[in-house]
């Protein structure tokens, strides 16, 4: 927990940790009381029997919200975490919600693309794991390793990238989650309470959760506002740091839907 102001809960993506938010937490904590969590099987949180499934992780986040007295908390998620926060909105557990490039809206060949590209990437990272800290400091290597995730990988901070890639490589539930996400049902909607603010952000150069999927996400959650990040890949907090902070602060804090 860091900062002061309205409470804000952050949920990272597949293979990440609470440190996945390191690029934006300092700015957010100036106006929000920020809580970032490690999902079960990630970071410092032990895996449970169902941590290799989306349903299991979503249930774990819901239990955390209830146990910590955070019912109605404003929430932000990235990738897998973005799908989880949409599910929390659907269940009526949270307040204002920001979902950044959520998974769960792929269809047909996109499912195979998601599974095969991620499987190949994680095999490469595991093979390179001892060298990842040094490789991440090279703009050329960042460009090669992060071509699918960032629109401008050469501009990213090498320490941030190194920590994230190490986390991807060490997450033991990674393979099980990829299988479950690629073969499981599409994310359900809509949000339980359309009066709550709901924003779905999407990078126009996202090469993992393809931009064409944004229309499906908005169809599933018709009360949502769709925000496009230009010159941005799968992680807006990497490629569009300031814009991501501004979007989160503008969306959260009141829990009420903004007038259009």
PDB file of C-alpha atoms in Angstrom:
ATOM      1  CA  UNK A   1       0.000   0.000   0.000  1.00  0.00           C
ATOM      2  CA  UNK A   2       1.421   3.356  -1.021  1.00  0.00           C
ATOM      3  CA  UNK A   3       0.186   6.944  -1.132  1.00  0.00           C
ATOM      4  CA  UNK A   4      -2.917   8.759   0.062  1.00  0.00           C
ATOM      5  CA  UNK A   5      -6.320   9.389  -1.447  1.00  0.00           C
ATOM      6  CA  UNK A   6      -9.106   7.173  -2.802  1.00  0.00           C
ATOM      7  CA  UNK A   7      -8.170   3.500  -2.798  1.00  0.00           C
ATOM      8  CA  UNK A   8      -6.924   1.938  -6.030  1.00  0.00           C
ATOM      9  CA  UNK A   9      -6.209  -1.753  -6.621  1.00  0.00           C
ATOM     10  CA  UNK A  10      -3.799  -2.835  -9.395  1.00  0.00           C
ATOM     11  CA  UNK A  11      -3.866  -6.325 -10.966  1.00  0.00           C
ATOM     12  CA  UNK A  12      -0.909  -7.307 -13.176  1.00  0.00           C
ATOM     13  CA  UNK A  13      -0.879  -9.567 -16.224  1.00  0.00           C
ATOM     14  CA  UNK A  14       0.226 -13.097 -17.055  1.00  0.00           C
ATOM     15  CA  UNK A  15       3.708 -13.795 -15.704  1.00  0.00           C
ATOM     16  CA  UNK A  16       4.021 -10.371 -14.091  1.00  0.00           C
ATOM     17  CA  UNK A  17       4.132  -9.222 -10.478  1.00  0.00           C
ATOM     18  CA  UNK A  18       3.126  -6.155  -8.516  1.00  0.00           C
ATOM     19  CA  UNK A  19       6.353  -4.612  -9.855  1.00  0.00           C
ATOM     20  CA  UNK A  20       4.841  -4.627 -13.353  1.00  0.00           C
ATOM     21  CA  UNK A  21       3.320  -1.282 -12.341  1.00  0.00           C
ATOM     22  CA  UNK A  22       6.635   0.310 -11.364  1.00  0.00           C
ATOM     23  CA  UNK A  23       6.512   2.840 -14.206  1.00  0.00           C
ATOM     24  CA  UNK A  24       3.261   4.420 -12.992  1.00  0.00           C
ATOM     25  CA  UNK A  25       2.900   3.719  -9.248  1.00  0.00           C
ATOM     26  CA  UNK A  26       4.999   6.733  -8.168  1.00  0.00           C
ATOM     27  CA  UNK A  27       2.726   9.110 -10.077  1.00  0.00           C
ATOM     28  CA  UNK A  28      -0.492   7.352  -9.069  1.00  0.00           C
ATOM     29  CA  UNK A  29       0.448   7.306  -5.389  1.00  0.00           C
ATOM     30  CA  UNK A  30       0.529  11.099  -5.318  1.00  0.00           C
ATOM     31  CA  UNK A  31      -3.260  11.087  -5.641  1.00  0.00           C
ATOM     32  CA  UNK A  32      -4.370   7.547  -4.723  1.00  0.00           C
ATOM     33  CA  UNK A  33      -3.785   4.975  -1.986  1.00  0.00           C
ATOM     34  CA  UNK A  34      -2.391   2.267  -4.248  1.00  0.00           C
ATOM     35  CA  UNK A  35      -2.460  -1.459  -3.510  1.00  0.00           C
ATOM     36  CA  UNK A  36      -0.742  -3.730  -6.041  1.00  0.00           C
ATOM     37  CA  UNK A  37      -0.990  -7.491  -5.635  1.00  0.00           C
ATOM     38  CA  UNK A  38       0.878 -10.579  -6.804  1.00  0.00           C
ATOM     39  CA  UNK A  39      -1.631 -13.017  -8.282  1.00  0.00           C
ATOM     40  CA  UNK A  40      -1.448 -16.601  -6.954  1.00  0.00           C
ATOM     41  CA  UNK A  41       1.454 -18.405  -8.606  1.00  0.00           C
ATOM     42  CA  UNK A  42       3.160 -15.094  -9.398  1.00  0.00           C
ATOM     43  CA  UNK A  43       5.801 -13.165  -7.510  1.00  0.00           C
ATOM     44  CA  UNK A  44       5.621 -13.780  -3.766  1.00  0.00           C
ATOM     45  CA  UNK A  45       2.136 -15.319  -3.714  1.00  0.00           C
ATOM     46  CA  UNK A  46       2.129 -19.141  -3.633  1.00  0.00           C
ATOM     47  CA  UNK A  47       0.143 -21.033  -6.226  1.00  0.00           C
ATOM     48  CA  UNK A  48      -3.063 -22.799  -5.261  1.00  0.00           C
ATOM     49  CA  UNK A  49      -4.752 -25.776  -6.886  1.00  0.00           C
ATOM     50  CA  UNK A  50      -6.631 -23.568  -9.370  1.00  0.00           C
ATOM     51  CA  UNK A  51      -3.969 -20.912 -10.045  1.00  0.00           C
ATOM     52  CA  UNK A  52      -3.422 -22.275 -13.560  1.00  0.00           C
ATOM     53  CA  UNK A  53      -6.882 -21.166 -14.679  1.00  0.00           C
ATOM     54  CA  UNK A  54      -8.536 -17.833 -15.307  1.00  0.00           C
ATOM     55  CA  UNK A  55     -11.532 -18.806 -13.170  1.00  0.00           C
ATOM     56  CA  UNK A  56      -9.253 -19.710 -10.272  1.00  0.00           C
ATOM     57  CA  UNK A  57      -7.378 -16.413 -10.407  1.00  0.00           C
ATOM     58  CA  UNK A  58     -10.592 -14.406 -10.698  1.00  0.00           C
ATOM     59  CA  UNK A  59     -12.032 -16.165  -7.658  1.00  0.00           C
ATOM     60  CA  UNK A  60      -8.793 -15.466  -5.748  1.00  0.00           C
ATOM     61  CA  UNK A  61      -8.991 -11.744  -6.523  1.00  0.00           C
ATOM     62  CA  UNK A  62     -12.632 -11.644  -5.458  1.00  0.00           C
ATOM     63  CA  UNK A  63     -11.752 -13.328  -2.153  1.00  0.00           C
ATOM     64  CA  UNK A  64      -8.920 -10.847  -1.621  1.00  0.00           C
ATOM     65  CA  UNK A  65     -11.283  -7.931  -2.206  1.00  0.00           C
ATOM     66  CA  UNK A  66     -13.788  -9.272   0.297  1.00  0.00           C
ATOM     67  CA  UNK A  67     -11.240 -10.305   2.929  1.00  0.00           C
ATOM     68  CA  UNK A  68      -9.480  -6.932   2.805  1.00  0.00           C
ATOM     69  CA  UNK A  69     -12.691  -4.934   3.012  1.00  0.00           C
ATOM     70  CA  UNK A  70     -12.197  -3.538  -0.497  1.00  0.00           C
ATOM     71  CA  UNK A  71     -15.673  -4.171  -1.883  1.00  0.00           C
ATOM     72  CA  UNK A  72     -16.375  -1.333  -4.339  1.00  0.00           C
ATOM     73  CA  UNK A  73     -12.696  -0.387  -4.720  1.00  0.00           C
ATOM     74  CA  UNK A  74     -11.565   1.293  -7.935  1.00  0.00           C
ATOM     75  CA  UNK A  75      -9.464  -1.154  -9.917  1.00  0.00           C
ATOM     76  CA  UNK A  76      -7.011  -1.259 -12.824  1.00  0.00           C
ATOM     77  CA  UNK A  77      -5.757  -4.335 -14.651  1.00  0.00           C
ATOM     78  CA  UNK A  78      -3.329  -5.131 -17.452  1.00  0.00           C
ATOM     79  CA  UNK A  79      -3.681  -8.000 -19.966  1.00  0.00           C
ATOM     80  CA  UNK A  80      -4.805 -11.069 -17.970  1.00  0.00           C
ATOM     81  CA  UNK A  81      -5.292  -8.686 -15.050  1.00  0.00           C
ATOM     82  CA  UNK A  82      -7.471  -6.497 -17.275  1.00  0.00           C
ATOM     83  CA  UNK A  83      -9.722  -9.452 -17.984  1.00  0.00           C
ATOM     84  CA  UNK A  84      -9.872 -10.168 -14.248  1.00  0.00           C
ATOM     85  CA  UNK A  85     -10.958  -6.593 -13.447  1.00  0.00           C
ATOM     86  CA  UNK A  86     -13.658  -6.819 -16.128  1.00  0.00           C
ATOM     87  CA  UNK A  87     -14.862  -9.984 -14.411  1.00  0.00           C
ATOM     88  CA  UNK A  88     -14.854  -8.163 -11.062  1.00  0.00           C
ATOM     89  CA  UNK A  89     -16.956  -5.410 -12.658  1.00  0.00           C
ATOM     90  CA  UNK A  90     -19.314  -8.042 -14.083  1.00  0.00           C
ATOM     91  CA  UNK A  91     -19.702  -9.544 -10.606  1.00  0.00           C
ATOM     92  CA  UNK A  92     -20.386  -6.108  -9.123  1.00  0.00           C
ATOM     93  CA  UNK A  93     -17.401  -6.227  -6.762  1.00  0.00           C
ATOM     94  CA  UNK A  94     -15.596  -3.033  -7.785  1.00  0.00           C
ATOM     95  CA  UNK A  95     -16.079   0.641  -8.456  1.00  0.00           C
ATOM     96  CA  UNK A  96     -14.503   2.484 -11.361  1.00  0.00           C
ATOM     97  CA  UNK A  97     -12.635   0.053 -13.607  1.00  0.00           C
ATOM     98  CA  UNK A  98      -9.806   0.488 -16.117  1.00  0.00           C
ATOM     99  CA  UNK A  99      -8.924  -2.558 -18.237  1.00  0.00           C
ATOM    100  CA  UNK A 100      -5.734  -2.147 -20.290  1.00  0.00           C
ATOM    101  CA  UNK A 101      -5.537  -4.470 -23.326  1.00  0.00           C
ATOM    102  CA  UNK A 102      -7.626  -7.259 -21.787  1.00  0.00           C
ATOM    103  CA  UNK A 103      -7.339 -10.859 -22.879  1.00  0.00           C
ATOM    104  CA  UNK A 104     -10.336 -13.110 -23.367  1.00  0.00           C
ATOM    105  CA  UNK A 105     -11.743 -11.713 -26.621  1.00  0.00           C
ATOM    106  CA  UNK A 106      -9.817 -13.775 -29.184  1.00  0.00           C
ATOM    107  CA  UNK A 107     -11.646 -16.012 -31.662  1.00  0.00           C
ATOM    108  CA  UNK A 108     -10.758 -18.651 -34.246  1.00  0.00           C
ATOM    109  CA  UNK A 109      -7.171 -18.435 -35.461  1.00  0.00           C
ATOM    110  CA  UNK A 110      -6.449 -15.701 -32.916  1.00  0.00           C
ATOM    111  CA  UNK A 111      -6.553 -18.337 -30.167  1.00  0.00           C
ATOM    112  CA  UNK A 112      -3.889 -20.406 -31.925  1.00  0.00           C
ATOM    113  CA  UNK A 113      -1.838 -17.282 -32.569  1.00  0.00           C
ATOM    114  CA  UNK A 114      -2.014 -16.293 -28.893  1.00  0.00           C
ATOM    115  CA  UNK A 115      -1.008 -19.748 -27.684  1.00  0.00           C
ATOM    116  CA  UNK A 116       1.772 -20.502 -30.169  1.00  0.00           C
ATOM    117  CA  UNK A 117       3.463 -17.098 -30.039  1.00  0.00           C
ATOM    118  CA  UNK A 118       3.441 -16.982 -26.236  1.00  0.00           C
ATOM    119  CA  UNK A 119       4.663 -20.574 -25.979  1.00  0.00           C
ATOM    120  CA  UNK A 120       7.568 -19.821 -28.299  1.00  0.00           C
ATOM    121  CA  UNK A 121       8.422 -16.624 -26.440  1.00  0.00           C
ATOM    122  CA  UNK A 122       8.465 -18.240 -23.008  1.00  0.00           C
ATOM    123  CA  UNK A 123      10.698 -21.085 -24.227  1.00  0.00           C
ATOM    124  CA  UNK A 124      13.151 -18.505 -25.538  1.00  0.00           C
ATOM    125  CA  UNK A 125      13.098 -16.512 -22.295  1.00  0.00           C
ATOM    126  CA  UNK A 126      13.673 -19.596 -20.176  1.00  0.00           C
ATOM    127  CA  UNK A 127      16.653 -20.525 -22.309  1.00  0.00           C
ATOM    128  CA  UNK A 128      18.064 -17.011 -22.007  1.00  0.00           C
ATOM    129  CA  UNK A 129      17.196 -16.544 -18.342  1.00  0.00           C
ATOM    130  CA  UNK A 130      20.764 -16.262 -16.959  1.00  0.00           C
ATOM    131  CA  UNK A 131      21.562 -13.586 -19.544  1.00  0.00           C
ATOM    132  CA  UNK A 132      18.315 -11.612 -19.375  1.00  0.00           C
ATOM    133  CA  UNK A 133      19.605  -8.822 -17.082  1.00  0.00           C
ATOM    134  CA  UNK A 134      22.450  -7.970 -19.459  1.00  0.00           C
ATOM    135  CA  UNK A 135      20.399  -8.496 -22.618  1.00  0.00           C
ATOM    136  CA  UNK A 136      17.692  -6.169 -21.332  1.00  0.00           C
ATOM    137  CA  UNK A 137      20.195  -3.330 -21.043  1.00  0.00           C
ATOM    138  CA  UNK A 138      20.748  -3.428 -24.809  1.00  0.00           C
ATOM    139  CA  UNK A 139      18.305  -1.419 -26.924  1.00  0.00           C
ATOM    140  CA  UNK A 140      18.893  -3.823 -29.809  1.00  0.00           C
ATOM    141  CA  UNK A 141      18.068  -6.878 -27.691  1.00  0.00           C
ATOM    142  CA  UNK A 142      15.041  -5.190 -26.122  1.00  0.00           C
ATOM    143  CA  UNK A 143      13.757  -4.548 -29.625  1.00  0.00           C
ATOM    144  CA  UNK A 144      14.199  -8.223 -30.515  1.00  0.00           C
ATOM    145  CA  UNK A 145      12.755  -9.663 -27.311  1.00  0.00           C
ATOM    146  CA  UNK A 146       9.792  -7.298 -26.972  1.00  0.00           C
ATOM    147  CA  UNK A 147       8.652  -6.867 -30.563  1.00  0.00           C
ATOM    148  CA  UNK A 148       5.278  -8.447 -29.731  1.00  0.00           C
ATOM    149  CA  UNK A 149       4.679  -6.446 -26.556  1.00  0.00           C
ATOM    150  CA  UNK A 150       5.953  -2.918 -27.145  1.00  0.00           C
ATOM    151  CA  UNK A 151       5.660  -0.448 -30.007  1.00  0.00           C
ATOM    152  CA  UNK A 152       8.954   1.182 -28.980  1.00  0.00           C
ATOM    153  CA  UNK A 153      10.976  -1.377 -27.001  1.00  0.00           C
ATOM    154  CA  UNK A 154      14.286   0.398 -27.582  1.00  0.00           C
ATOM    155  CA  UNK A 155      13.030   3.319 -25.494  1.00  0.00           C
ATOM    156  CA  UNK A 156      12.102   1.261 -22.444  1.00  0.00           C
ATOM    157  CA  UNK A 157      14.078   1.169 -19.206  1.00  0.00           C
ATOM    158  CA  UNK A 158      16.375  -1.858 -19.264  1.00  0.00           C
ATOM    159  CA  UNK A 159      15.969  -2.564 -15.540  1.00  0.00           C
ATOM    160  CA  UNK A 160      12.178  -2.571 -15.808  1.00  0.00           C
ATOM    161  CA  UNK A 161      12.297  -4.853 -18.840  1.00  0.00           C
ATOM    162  CA  UNK A 162      14.804  -7.200 -17.219  1.00  0.00           C
ATOM    163  CA  UNK A 163      12.666  -7.616 -14.104  1.00  0.00           C
ATOM    164  CA  UNK A 164       9.543  -8.298 -16.147  1.00  0.00           C
ATOM    165  CA  UNK A 165      11.206 -10.846 -18.423  1.00  0.00           C
ATOM    166  CA  UNK A 166      12.714 -12.634 -15.432  1.00  0.00           C
ATOM    167  CA  UNK A 167       9.257 -12.818 -13.902  1.00  0.00           C
ATOM    168  CA  UNK A 168       7.785 -14.259 -17.107  1.00  0.00           C
ATOM    169  CA  UNK A 169      10.480 -16.930 -17.201  1.00  0.00           C
ATOM    170  CA  UNK A 170      10.083 -17.928 -13.550  1.00  0.00           C
ATOM    171  CA  UNK A 171       6.278 -18.091 -13.287  1.00  0.00           C
ATOM    172  CA  UNK A 172       5.518 -21.797 -12.929  1.00  0.00           C
ATOM    173  CA  UNK A 173       1.833 -21.466 -13.800  1.00  0.00           C
ATOM    174  CA  UNK A 174       2.584 -19.675 -17.088  1.00  0.00           C
ATOM    175  CA  UNK A 175       2.104 -22.678 -19.407  1.00  0.00           C
ATOM    176  CA  UNK A 176      -1.078 -23.846 -17.699  1.00  0.00           C
ATOM    177  CA  UNK A 177      -2.574 -20.373 -17.896  1.00  0.00           C
ATOM    178  CA  UNK A 178      -1.728 -19.993 -21.580  1.00  0.00           C
ATOM    179  CA  UNK A 179      -3.484 -23.305 -22.312  1.00  0.00           C
ATOM    180  CA  UNK A 180      -6.512 -22.350 -20.233  1.00  0.00           C
ATOM    181  CA  UNK A 181      -6.810 -18.869 -21.735  1.00  0.00           C
ATOM    182  CA  UNK A 182      -6.411 -20.118 -25.306  1.00  0.00           C
ATOM    183  CA  UNK A 183      -8.996 -22.870 -25.008  1.00  0.00           C
ATOM    184  CA  UNK A 184     -11.443 -21.458 -22.468  1.00  0.00           C
ATOM    185  CA  UNK A 185     -14.628 -19.485 -23.094  1.00  0.00           C
ATOM    186  CA  UNK A 186     -14.633 -15.868 -24.198  1.00  0.00           C
ATOM    187  CA  UNK A 187     -14.983 -13.270 -21.449  1.00  0.00           C
ATOM    188  CA  UNK A 188     -18.599 -12.675 -20.469  1.00  0.00           C
ATOM    189  CA  UNK A 189     -20.289  -9.338 -20.004  1.00  0.00           C
ATOM    190  CA  UNK A 190     -21.849  -6.972 -19.284  1.00  0.00           C
ATOM    191  CA  UNK A 191     -20.794  -5.092 -16.166  1.00  0.00           C
ATOM    192  CA  UNK A 192     -23.301  -5.616 -13.357  1.00  0.00           C
ATOM    193  CA  UNK A 193     -23.795  -1.891 -12.752  1.00  0.00           C
ATOM    194  CA  UNK A 194     -23.674   0.401 -15.822  1.00  0.00           C
ATOM    195  CA  UNK A 195     -23.626   3.417 -13.481  1.00  0.00           C
ATOM    196  CA  UNK A 196     -20.034   2.533 -12.570  1.00  0.00           C
ATOM    197  CA  UNK A 197     -17.281   4.002 -14.693  1.00  0.00           C
ATOM    198  CA  UNK A 198     -15.706   1.437 -17.010  1.00  0.00           C
ATOM    199  CA  UNK A 199     -12.894   2.230 -19.449  1.00  0.00           C
ATOM    200  CA  UNK A 200     -11.196  -0.234 -21.772  1.00  0.00           C
ATOM    201  CA  UNK A 201      -7.809   0.961 -23.034  1.00  0.00           C
ATOM    202  CA  UNK A 202      -6.118  -0.579 -26.075  1.00  0.00           C
ATOM    203  CA  UNK A 203      -2.778  -0.060 -27.783  1.00  0.00           C
ATOM    204  CA  UNK A 204      -3.148   0.418 -31.516  1.00  0.00           C
ATOM    205  CA  UNK A 205       0.040  -1.629 -32.074  1.00  0.00           C
ATOM    206  CA  UNK A 206      -0.850  -4.447 -29.671  1.00  0.00           C
ATOM    207  CA  UNK A 207       0.494  -7.623 -31.307  1.00  0.00           C
ATOM    208  CA  UNK A 208      -0.698 -10.009 -28.603  1.00  0.00           C
ATOM    209  CA  UNK A 209      -4.304  -9.001 -27.942  1.00  0.00           C
ATOM    210  CA  UNK A 210      -4.982  -7.656 -31.420  1.00  0.00           C
ATOM    211  CA  UNK A 211      -6.777  -4.292 -31.759  1.00  0.00           C
ATOM    212  CA  UNK A 212      -9.634  -5.929 -33.676  1.00  0.00           C
ATOM    213  CA  UNK A 213     -10.626  -7.564 -30.366  1.00  0.00           C
ATOM    214  CA  UNK A 214     -11.446  -4.199 -28.800  1.00  0.00           C
ATOM    215  CA  UNK A 215     -14.801  -4.073 -30.582  1.00  0.00           C
ATOM    216  CA  UNK A 216     -15.744  -7.429 -29.020  1.00  0.00           C
ATOM    217  CA  UNK A 217     -14.771  -6.186 -25.581  1.00  0.00           C
ATOM    218  CA  UNK A 218     -16.933  -3.115 -25.986  1.00  0.00           C
ATOM    219  CA  UNK A 219     -19.796  -5.240 -27.308  1.00  0.00           C
ATOM    220  CA  UNK A 220     -19.570  -7.443 -24.210  1.00  0.00           C
ATOM    221  CA  UNK A 221     -19.428  -4.374 -21.930  1.00  0.00           C
ATOM    222  CA  UNK A 222     -21.630  -1.817 -23.719  1.00  0.00           C
ATOM    223  CA  UNK A 223     -21.372   0.752 -20.925  1.00  0.00           C
ATOM    224  CA  UNK A 224     -17.590   0.925 -21.393  1.00  0.00           C
ATOM    225  CA  UNK A 225     -15.708   3.802 -22.960  1.00  0.00           C
ATOM    226  CA  UNK A 226     -12.976   2.681 -25.358  1.00  0.00           C
ATOM    227  CA  UNK A 227      -9.685   4.590 -25.145  1.00  0.00           C
ATOM    228  CA  UNK A 228      -7.092   4.080 -27.884  1.00  0.00           C
ATOM    229  CA  UNK A 229      -3.378   4.527 -27.163  1.00  0.00           C
ATOM    230  CA  UNK A 230      -1.459   5.590 -30.265  1.00  0.00           C
ATOM    231  CA  UNK A 231       2.120   4.346 -30.807  1.00  0.00           C
ATOM    232  CA  UNK A 232       1.469   1.737 -28.131  1.00  0.00           C
ATOM    233  CA  UNK A 233       1.803  -2.016 -27.816  1.00  0.00           C
ATOM    234  CA  UNK A 234       0.353  -4.426 -25.251  1.00  0.00           C
ATOM    235  CA  UNK A 235       1.480  -2.503 -22.162  1.00  0.00           C
ATOM    236  CA  UNK A 236       0.382   1.165 -22.140  1.00  0.00           C
ATOM    237  CA  UNK A 237       2.204   1.704 -18.831  1.00  0.00           C
ATOM    238  CA  UNK A 238       5.428   1.037 -20.794  1.00  0.00           C
ATOM    239  CA  UNK A 239       4.799   2.820 -24.078  1.00  0.00           C
ATOM    240  CA  UNK A 240       2.437   5.613 -22.960  1.00  0.00           C
ATOM    241  CA  UNK A 241       3.291   6.081 -19.305  1.00  0.00           C
ATOM    242  CA  UNK A 242       2.011   9.627 -18.778  1.00  0.00           C
ATOM    243  CA  UNK A 243      -1.155   9.021 -20.782  1.00  0.00           C
ATOM    244  CA  UNK A 244      -1.867   5.870 -18.773  1.00  0.00           C
ATOM    245  CA  UNK A 245      -1.519   7.732 -15.487  1.00  0.00           C
ATOM    246  CA  UNK A 246      -3.804  10.508 -16.735  1.00  0.00           C
ATOM    247  CA  UNK A 247      -6.425   8.016 -17.905  1.00  0.00           C
ATOM    248  CA  UNK A 248      -6.429   6.159 -14.579  1.00  0.00           C
ATOM    249  CA  UNK A 249      -6.643   9.334 -12.496  1.00  0.00           C
ATOM    250  CA  UNK A 250      -9.406  10.754 -14.691  1.00  0.00           C
ATOM    251  CA  UNK A 251     -11.405   7.529 -14.482  1.00  0.00           C
ATOM    252  CA  UNK A 252     -11.018   6.623 -10.811  1.00  0.00           C
ATOM    253  CA  UNK A 253     -11.669   8.466  -7.583  1.00  0.00           C
ATOM    254  CA  UNK A 254     -15.446   8.840  -7.601  1.00  0.00           C
ATOM    255  CA  UNK A 255     -16.659   5.442  -8.787  1.00  0.00           C
ATOM    256  CA  UNK A 256     -19.444   7.157 -10.772  1.00  0.00           C
ATOM    257  CA  UNK A 257     -19.811   7.110 -14.515  1.00  0.00           C
ATOM    258  CA  UNK A 258     -18.608  10.281 -16.205  1.00  0.00           C
ATOM    259  CA  UNK A 259     -21.174  12.245 -18.145  1.00  0.00           C
ATOM    260  CA  UNK A 260     -20.511  12.208 -21.901  1.00  0.00           C
TER     261      UNK A 260
END
